[in-house]
Coordinates of C-alpha atoms and ligand atoms in Angstrom, one line a residue:
M1 CA 72.4 -6.9 -24.3
T2 CA 69.5 -8.5 -26.0
A3 CA 68.7 -12.1 -25.4
E4 CA 66.7 -12.7 -28.5
F5 CA 67.6 -12.6 -32.2
V6 CA 66.3 -9.2 -33.3
R7 CA 64.5 -9.7 -36.6
P8 CA 64.3 -6.9 -39.2
H9 CA 61.6 -4.4 -38.3
V10 CA 61.7 -2.3 -41.4
A11 CA 59.0 -2.9 -44.0
Q12 CA 61.4 -2.8 -47.0
I13 CA 64.0 -5.1 -45.5
G14 CA 63.1 -8.7 -44.5
Y15 CA 63.2 -12.4 -45.1
R16 CA 61.5 -14.1 -48.0
S17 CA 61.9 -17.8 -48.6
G18 CA 64.8 -17.9 -46.2
E19 CA 66.8 -15.1 -47.6
L20 CA 67.2 -11.4 -46.7
F21 CA 65.7 -9.1 -49.3
I22 CA 66.1 -5.3 -49.6
E23 CA 62.9 -4.3 -51.4
Q24 CA 62.6 -6.9 -54.2
V25 CA 66.3 -7.7 -54.4
P26 CA 68.0 -10.6 -52.6
V27 CA 70.9 -9.1 -50.6
R28 CA 73.0 -12.1 -51.7
T29 CA 72.6 -11.2 -55.4
I30 CA 74.1 -7.8 -54.7
A31 CA 77.0 -9.4 -52.7
E32 CA 77.7 -11.8 -55.5
K33 CA 77.8 -9.0 -58.1
F34 CA 79.8 -6.4 -56.2
G35 CA 81.6 -8.2 -53.3
T36 CA 81.6 -7.2 -49.7
P37 CA 81.5 -5.1 -47.7
F38 CA 78.9 -2.6 -49.0
Y39 CA 76.1 -0.3 -47.9
A40 CA 72.7 -0.8 -49.4
Y41 CA 69.9 1.7 -49.2
S42 CA 66.2 1.2 -49.8
A43 CA 64.9 4.3 -51.7
S44 CA 61.3 3.4 -50.9
A45 CA 62.0 3.3 -47.2
V46 CA 63.4 6.8 -47.4
C47 CA 60.4 8.1 -49.4
Q48 CA 58.1 6.4 -46.8
R49 CA 59.8 8.3 -43.9
I50 CA 59.1 11.6 -45.7
E51 CA 55.5 10.7 -46.2
M52 CA 55.1 9.6 -42.6
L53 CA 56.6 12.9 -41.4
R54 CA 54.3 15.0 -43.7
D55 CA 51.3 13.0 -42.5
A56 CA 52.2 13.6 -38.9
L57 CA 52.7 17.3 -39.4
H58 CA 49.6 17.8 -41.5
P59 CA 47.8 20.3 -41.7
A60 CA 50.6 22.5 -40.5
E61 CA 52.8 23.5 -43.4
V62 CA 56.3 22.6 -42.4
Q63 CA 59.3 22.5 -44.8
I64 CA 61.5 19.5 -44.4
C65 CA 65.2 20.3 -44.8
Y66 CA 67.0 17.0 -44.7
A67 CA 70.1 17.1 -42.6
M68 CA 72.5 15.7 -45.2
K69 CA 75.3 15.0 -42.7
A70 CA 73.4 11.8 -41.8
N71 CA 74.0 10.4 -45.3
N72 CA 75.2 12.5 -48.2
N73 CA 75.0 9.9 -51.0
L74 CA 74.2 11.9 -54.2
S75 CA 71.4 9.5 -55.3
L76 CA 69.7 9.9 -52.0
L77 CA 70.0 13.7 -52.1
R78 CA 68.4 13.7 -55.6
I79 CA 65.5 11.5 -54.5
L80 CA 64.9 13.7 -51.4
S81 CA 65.1 16.9 -53.5
G82 CA 62.7 15.3 -56.0
L83 CA 60.2 14.9 -53.1
G84 CA 60.4 18.6 -52.4
C85 CA 62.8 18.5 -49.5
G86 CA 65.4 21.2 -48.9
M87 CA 68.8 20.5 -47.3
D88 CA 70.4 21.3 -44.0
I89 CA 74.1 21.6 -44.5
V90 CA 77.1 22.0 -42.1
S91 CA 80.1 22.6 -44.3
G92 CA 81.4 24.0 -47.6
G93 CA 81.8 20.4 -48.8
E94 CA 78.1 19.7 -48.1
L95 CA 77.3 22.9 -50.0
E96 CA 79.1 21.6 -53.1
R97 CA 77.6 18.2 -52.8
T98 CA 74.0 19.4 -52.5
L99 CA 74.4 21.9 -55.4
A100 CA 75.9 19.0 -57.4
A101 CA 72.7 17.0 -56.6
G102 CA 70.7 19.8 -58.1
V103 CA 69.1 21.2 -55.0
P104 CA 68.0 24.8 -55.5
A105 CA 70.2 27.1 -53.4
Q106 CA 67.0 28.8 -52.0
K107 CA 66.2 25.5 -50.3
I108 CA 69.5 25.2 -48.5
V109 CA 69.9 26.0 -44.8
F110 CA 73.6 26.4 -43.7
S111 CA 74.0 25.3 -40.0
G112 CA 77.1 24.7 -38.0
V113 CA 79.0 26.3 -35.2
G114 CA 82.2 27.0 -37.0
K115 CA 81.7 28.2 -40.6
S116 CA 84.9 29.6 -42.0
E117 CA 85.0 32.9 -43.9
Q118 CA 85.5 31.0 -47.1
E119 CA 82.5 28.8 -46.4
I120 CA 80.3 31.9 -45.7
K121 CA 81.5 33.6 -48.9
A122 CA 80.6 30.4 -50.9
A123 CA 77.2 30.2 -49.3
V124 CA 76.5 33.9 -50.0
A125 CA 77.7 33.6 -53.6
A126 CA 75.5 30.5 -54.1
G127 CA 72.5 32.4 -52.6
V128 CA 71.6 29.8 -49.9
G129 CA 68.1 30.4 -48.4
Q130 CA 69.3 30.8 -44.8
L131 CA 72.4 30.9 -42.7
N132 CA 71.9 29.7 -39.1
V133 CA 74.2 31.8 -36.9
E134 CA 75.6 30.5 -33.7
S135 CA 77.6 33.3 -32.2
T136 CA 77.9 37.1 -32.3
E137 CA 81.4 36.9 -33.9
E138 CA 79.9 34.8 -36.7
L139 CA 77.1 37.3 -37.1
E140 CA 79.5 40.2 -37.5
L141 CA 81.6 38.2 -40.1
I142 CA 78.5 37.4 -42.2
A143 CA 77.5 41.1 -42.1
K144 CA 81.0 42.0 -43.3
V145 CA 80.9 39.4 -46.2
A146 CA 77.4 40.6 -47.1
R147 CA 78.4 44.3 -47.2
N148 CA 81.4 43.5 -49.4
V149 CA 79.3 41.9 -52.1
G150 CA 76.4 44.3 -51.6
R151 CA 73.9 41.8 -50.5
K152 CA 71.5 41.2 -47.6
V153 CA 71.9 37.7 -46.3
P154 CA 68.9 35.8 -44.8
V155 CA 69.9 34.8 -41.3
V156 CA 68.3 33.0 -38.3
L157 CA 69.8 32.8 -34.9
R158 CA 70.4 29.4 -33.4
V159 CA 69.6 29.6 -29.7
N160 CA 70.5 27.1 -27.1
P161 CA 67.3 26.4 -25.3
D162 CA 69.1 24.7 -22.4
V163 CA 66.9 21.6 -22.6
D164 CA 68.4 18.2 -21.9
A165 CA 67.4 15.8 -24.6
A166 CA 68.1 12.8 -22.5
T167 CA 70.1 11.1 -25.2
H168 CA 73.7 9.9 -25.4
P169 CA 76.1 12.6 -24.0
K170 CA 78.1 12.7 -27.3
I171 CA 74.9 13.7 -29.3
T172 CA 73.3 16.1 -26.8
T173 CA 73.6 19.7 -28.2
G174 CA 70.9 21.8 -26.5
T175 CA 72.2 22.3 -22.9
R176 CA 74.3 25.2 -21.6
H177 CA 77.3 22.8 -21.4
N178 CA 77.4 22.3 -25.1
K179 CA 79.2 24.4 -27.7
F180 CA 76.0 25.0 -29.8
G181 CA 73.9 28.1 -30.2
I182 CA 73.5 31.5 -28.6
P183 CA 72.7 31.2 -24.9
Y184 CA 68.9 31.5 -24.3
E185 CA 69.4 34.5 -22.0
A186 CA 71.4 36.4 -24.7
A187 CA 69.0 35.6 -27.6
L188 CA 67.0 38.9 -27.3
T189 CA 70.1 41.1 -27.2
V190 CA 71.7 39.3 -30.2
Y191 CA 68.4 39.3 -32.1
A192 CA 68.1 43.1 -31.6
R193 CA 71.7 43.6 -32.8
A194 CA 71.1 41.3 -35.8
S195 CA 68.0 43.2 -36.7
T196 CA 69.9 46.5 -37.1
L197 CA 73.0 45.2 -38.9
P198 CA 73.4 46.3 -42.5
G199 CA 73.8 43.2 -44.7
I200 CA 71.8 41.0 -42.4
D201 CA 68.2 40.1 -43.0
C202 CA 67.3 38.7 -39.5
L203 CA 64.3 36.4 -40.1
G204 CA 64.0 34.1 -37.1
L205 CA 65.3 31.5 -34.7
A206 CA 66.6 28.0 -34.9
V207 CA 67.0 25.2 -32.3
H208 CA 68.4 21.7 -32.4
I209 CA 68.8 19.9 -29.1
G210 CA 70.5 16.7 -30.0
S211 CA 70.1 13.5 -31.9
Q212 CA 68.4 10.1 -31.5
I213 CA 65.8 11.6 -29.1
T214 CA 63.0 9.1 -28.4
D215 CA 61.3 11.0 -25.6
I216 CA 58.7 13.6 -26.7
L217 CA 59.1 15.9 -23.6
P218 CA 62.4 17.6 -24.6
F219 CA 60.7 18.6 -27.9
R220 CA 57.7 20.1 -26.1
K221 CA 59.9 22.1 -23.7
T222 CA 62.0 23.4 -26.6
F223 CA 59.1 24.4 -28.7
E224 CA 57.4 26.1 -25.7
R225 CA 60.7 28.1 -25.1
V226 CA 60.8 29.0 -28.8
A227 CA 57.2 30.2 -28.7
E228 CA 58.0 32.3 -25.6
L229 CA 61.0 33.9 -27.4
V230 CA 58.9 34.7 -30.4
G231 CA 56.5 36.7 -28.2
R232 CA 59.4 38.5 -26.5
I233 CA 61.1 39.4 -29.8
R234 CA 57.9 40.9 -31.1
A235 CA 57.4 42.8 -27.8
Q236 CA 60.8 44.2 -28.3
G237 CA 59.6 45.7 -31.6
N238 CA 61.4 43.3 -33.9
T239 CA 60.0 41.1 -36.7
I240 CA 60.2 37.3 -36.7
T241 CA 58.9 35.2 -39.5
R242 CA 60.9 32.0 -39.6
L243 CA 61.4 29.1 -37.1
D244 CA 63.8 26.3 -37.8
L245 CA 63.0 23.5 -35.3
G246 CA 66.0 21.3 -36.0
G247 CA 66.1 17.5 -36.2
G248 CA 66.9 14.9 -33.6
L249 CA 63.9 12.5 -34.2
G250 CA 65.1 9.1 -32.9
V251 CA 64.6 5.8 -34.7
S252 CA 64.4 2.2 -33.6
Y253 CA 67.7 0.3 -33.6
D254 CA 66.1 -2.8 -32.1
G255 CA 62.5 -2.9 -33.3
R256 CA 61.2 -1.3 -30.2
S257 CA 61.4 2.4 -29.2
G258 CA 61.5 5.0 -31.9
I259 CA 60.0 8.5 -31.6
D260 CA 56.3 8.8 -31.7
I261 CA 56.1 11.1 -34.7
V262 CA 52.3 11.5 -34.5
T263 CA 52.7 13.0 -31.0
Y264 CA 55.7 15.0 -32.2
G265 CA 53.6 16.5 -35.0
A266 CA 50.7 17.3 -32.6
I267 CA 53.0 19.0 -30.1
L268 CA 54.6 21.1 -32.9
R269 CA 51.2 22.2 -34.1
E270 CA 49.9 22.9 -30.6
T271 CA 52.9 25.0 -29.6
L272 CA 53.9 26.8 -32.9
A273 CA 51.5 26.4 -35.7
D274 CA 49.7 29.7 -34.9
C275 CA 52.7 31.9 -34.2
G276 CA 52.7 33.4 -37.7
C277 CA 56.1 32.0 -38.7
E278 CA 57.2 29.8 -41.6
L279 CA 58.2 26.5 -40.1
T280 CA 61.1 24.2 -41.0
I281 CA 62.4 20.9 -39.5
E282 CA 65.8 19.3 -40.2
P283 CA 65.5 15.6 -39.6
G284 CA 68.5 13.5 -40.7
R285 CA 68.7 10.2 -39.0
F286 CA 64.9 9.7 -39.1
V287 CA 64.8 9.9 -42.9
V288 CA 67.6 7.4 -43.7
A289 CA 68.7 5.3 -40.7
E290 CA 66.3 2.4 -41.1
A291 CA 66.7 2.4 -44.9
G292 CA 70.3 1.2 -44.8
I293 CA 72.3 -1.9 -44.1
L294 CA 76.0 -2.7 -44.1
V295 CA 76.6 -6.1 -45.6
S296 CA 79.7 -8.1 -44.6
E297 CA 81.1 -11.6 -44.9
V298 CA 82.3 -13.8 -42.1
L299 CA 86.0 -14.4 -42.4
Y300 CA 86.9 -16.6 -39.4
N301 CA 85.7 -17.8 -36.0
K302 CA 87.9 -18.3 -33.0
V303 CA 87.5 -19.0 -29.3
Q304 CA 89.6 -17.1 -26.7
G305 CA 89.1 -18.4 -23.2
S306 CA 85.4 -18.7 -22.9
E307 CA 84.5 -16.1 -25.5
K308 CA 83.7 -16.8 -29.2
F309 CA 84.7 -14.2 -31.8
T310 CA 83.3 -14.0 -35.3
I311 CA 85.6 -11.9 -37.5
V312 CA 83.9 -10.2 -40.4
D313 CA 85.2 -8.2 -43.3
A314 CA 83.7 -4.9 -42.3
G315 CA 85.3 -2.9 -39.5
M316 CA 85.1 0.2 -37.3
N317 CA 86.4 2.3 -40.2
D318 CA 83.3 1.4 -42.2
L319 CA 80.9 1.8 -39.4
M320 CA 82.2 3.6 -36.3
R321 CA 79.0 4.2 -34.3
P322 CA 79.6 1.3 -32.0
A323 CA 83.2 2.5 -31.3
L324 CA 82.2 6.1 -31.0
Y325 CA 79.0 6.0 -29.1
D326 CA 78.6 2.4 -27.8
A327 CA 75.8 2.1 -30.4
R328 CA 74.4 -1.3 -31.2
H329 CA 73.3 -2.3 -34.6
P330 CA 71.1 -5.4 -35.1
I331 CA 72.7 -8.2 -37.0
W332 CA 70.6 -10.0 -39.6
P333 CA 72.2 -13.1 -41.2
I334 CA 71.5 -13.1 -44.9
A335 CA 70.3 -16.7 -44.6
E336 CA 67.3 -16.6 -42.3
P337 CA 68.0 -18.4 -39.0
A338 CA 65.8 -21.5 -38.6
A339 CA 63.4 -21.1 -35.8
E340 CA 64.9 -24.0 -33.8
T341 CA 68.6 -22.9 -34.2
L342 CA 70.4 -22.8 -30.9
A343 CA 71.9 -19.4 -30.3
E344 CA 75.6 -19.1 -29.7
P345 CA 76.7 -15.9 -28.0
C346 CA 79.6 -14.4 -29.9
H347 CA 81.4 -11.1 -30.4
I348 CA 81.1 -9.8 -33.9
V349 CA 84.4 -8.0 -34.6
G350 CA 86.1 -6.4 -37.6
P351 CA 89.7 -6.8 -39.0
V352 CA 91.0 -3.4 -37.8
C353 CA 93.8 -3.4 -35.3
E354 CA 91.9 -1.8 -32.4
S355 CA 90.0 -3.5 -29.6
S356 CA 87.2 -1.0 -30.1
D357 CA 86.7 -2.6 -33.6
T358 CA 83.7 -4.5 -32.4
F359 CA 80.1 -4.4 -33.3
G360 CA 79.2 -5.9 -30.0
K361 CA 78.5 -9.2 -28.2
Y362 CA 75.4 -10.8 -29.7
E363 CA 73.7 -13.3 -27.4
A364 CA 71.3 -14.9 -29.8
L365 CA 72.8 -15.3 -33.3
P366 CA 72.8 -18.6 -35.0
P367 CA 76.3 -20.1 -35.5
L368 CA 77.9 -18.2 -38.4
V369 CA 80.7 -19.9 -40.4
S370 CA 83.3 -18.6 -42.8
G371 CA 81.7 -17.3 -46.0
D372 CA 78.3 -16.5 -44.4
L373 CA 76.9 -13.1 -45.2
L374 CA 75.3 -10.8 -42.6
A375 CA 73.8 -7.4 -42.5
L376 CA 74.3 -4.8 -39.8
G377 CA 70.8 -3.2 -39.7
V378 CA 69.7 0.4 -39.3
A379 CA 72.9 1.6 -40.9
G380 CA 71.6 4.3 -43.2
A381 CA 72.4 7.3 -41.0
Y382 CA 75.8 8.4 -39.6
C383 CA 77.5 5.3 -40.9
A384 CA 78.9 5.6 -44.4
V385 CA 79.4 9.3 -43.9
M386 CA 81.6 8.7 -40.8
S387 CA 83.7 6.0 -42.4
S388 CA 87.4 6.5 -42.8
S389 CA 90.2 4.7 -44.6
Y390 CA 92.0 3.8 -41.3
N391 CA 94.3 0.8 -41.8
A392 CA 94.4 1.9 -45.5
R393 CA 91.0 0.3 -46.0
P394 CA 89.2 2.0 -48.9
L395 CA 85.8 3.5 -48.3
V396 CA 83.2 0.8 -49.2
Q397 CA 80.7 0.9 -52.1
E398 CA 77.1 2.0 -51.8
I399 CA 74.2 0.4 -53.6
L400 CA 70.8 2.0 -54.1
V401 CA 67.8 -0.3 -54.4
E402 CA 64.3 0.7 -55.5
G403 CA 61.8 -2.1 -56.2
N404 CA 63.5 -4.7 -58.3
R405 CA 66.2 -2.3 -59.6
Y406 CA 69.5 -1.6 -58.0
C407 CA 72.6 0.4 -58.9
L408 CA 76.1 1.0 -57.8
A409 CA 75.5 4.5 -56.4
R410 CA 79.1 5.0 -55.1
H411 CA 82.1 3.0 -56.2
R412 CA 84.5 1.6 -53.7
Q413 CA 87.4 4.0 -53.2
T414 CA 90.7 2.7 -54.7
V415 CA 94.0 2.5 -52.9
A416 CA 95.5 3.8 -56.2
A417 CA 93.4 7.0 -55.9
M418 CA 94.5 7.4 -52.3
L419 CA 98.2 7.0 -53.2
K420 CA 97.9 9.7 -55.9
L421 CA 97.1 12.4 -53.3
E422 CA 100.5 11.9 -51.7
Q423 CA 104.0 12.9 -52.7
A424 CA 107.4 12.7 -50.9
G425 CA 109.8 15.6 -50.6
E426 CA 112.5 15.4 -53.2
W427 CA 115.1 14.8 -50.4
I428 CA 113.5 11.6 -49.4
A429 CA 115.0 8.6 -51.2
A430 CA 112.6 6.5 -53.2
Ligands
PLP1 C1 72.8 17.0 -37.0 C2 71.8 18.0 -37.1 C3 70.5 17.8 -37.5 C4 70.0 16.4 -37.8 O1 70.0 15.6 -36.6 P1 69.2 14.2 -36.7 O2 69.4 13.7 -35.3 O3 70.0 13.3 -37.6 O4 67.8 14.4 -37.1 C5 69.6 18.8 -37.7 N1 70.0 20.1 -37.5 C6 71.3 20.4 -37.1 C7 71.7 21.8 -36.9 C8 72.2 19.4 -36.9 O5 73.4 19.7 -36.5

């Protein structure tokens, strides 16, 4: 629990003359035009993250394949594709979305531990640049699909390096206790098998050890293990030309500890730049998290026992990270709190009928009253994409801001559209 009001730490989101702005647009203006709740994204913040990454990796040539599961808004995908990014996808739905955004199939990497035959067929038909394989059964299925259509499919093997990323247990993926990847010890055998399979063009290895990693050491260990495997694969007489180093770069949720990407870049170059492979990374959260806010309006205040609750119009269905991973998003009132305001500890909670529908207890917020607007900060990644319509609450709208321009990038879902998907059996009385 923080004892101080956490002020916005993102360059594109901050107070000006007492009001919260996203780029050059007052957040209140957007709220008045479209109503709450809504997500708003700063396009410039996203572009800046890509530039920062490229600077940190320079002079190594590393392709950035944005992990679109972090935020798949079509406008954001178009912007990132325009910057030259490829896409890391994990489902057939993401394949359709990224193709709809105009991303060239060659620049798509298909990851994921459970691709269905239908999804594999769609990926092969589209001609995606790479399928990341996570098991021998999947490898055999891809080979079968490839032979049936007379193609050779570019494949890399995702290995599980058995490195603990020291992040939240629900977002750790790179230890032997997780479902992801081919076990490190089996990698050589599977690689040899993949290299002989007709229909498979076995190009390299992939790793991804988890998400929201702020410690640099797990990356170093992973990259060193990858470098070692490259040597052993070549010693075995097989070729390897591609390495996909995954994502996981952590961001700051409180203005303090994000990943040091300059050191990340240096470690990547030191361990892998000279290994004769094309390099790819797949950051998701790092690219979009800090660019987004969820804006909500205060509905009511109430006191229960000694605790104060402020009920807002956004809920766990709109932003489930606090309920799912005990995540904590900073809260930035739209009206800048005066310096001398006395903080009033309160629980900020949503309207959903679950006790886990809480954004947390905030120790240092100024008193908020009905009608006040607030932003949940650092809400660009794993927020809108995880939202649901629980309690028959429609998915909220998404606004994209760039400079002094903004647009409704995704409409609010309508209850009418949801009802249209349903029908009752004819024996059920109306
Ligand atoms: C989720 C995921 C990523 C992106 O992770 P971030 O923590 O958002 O950077 C990259 N690669 C794979 C395979 C993933 O599953």
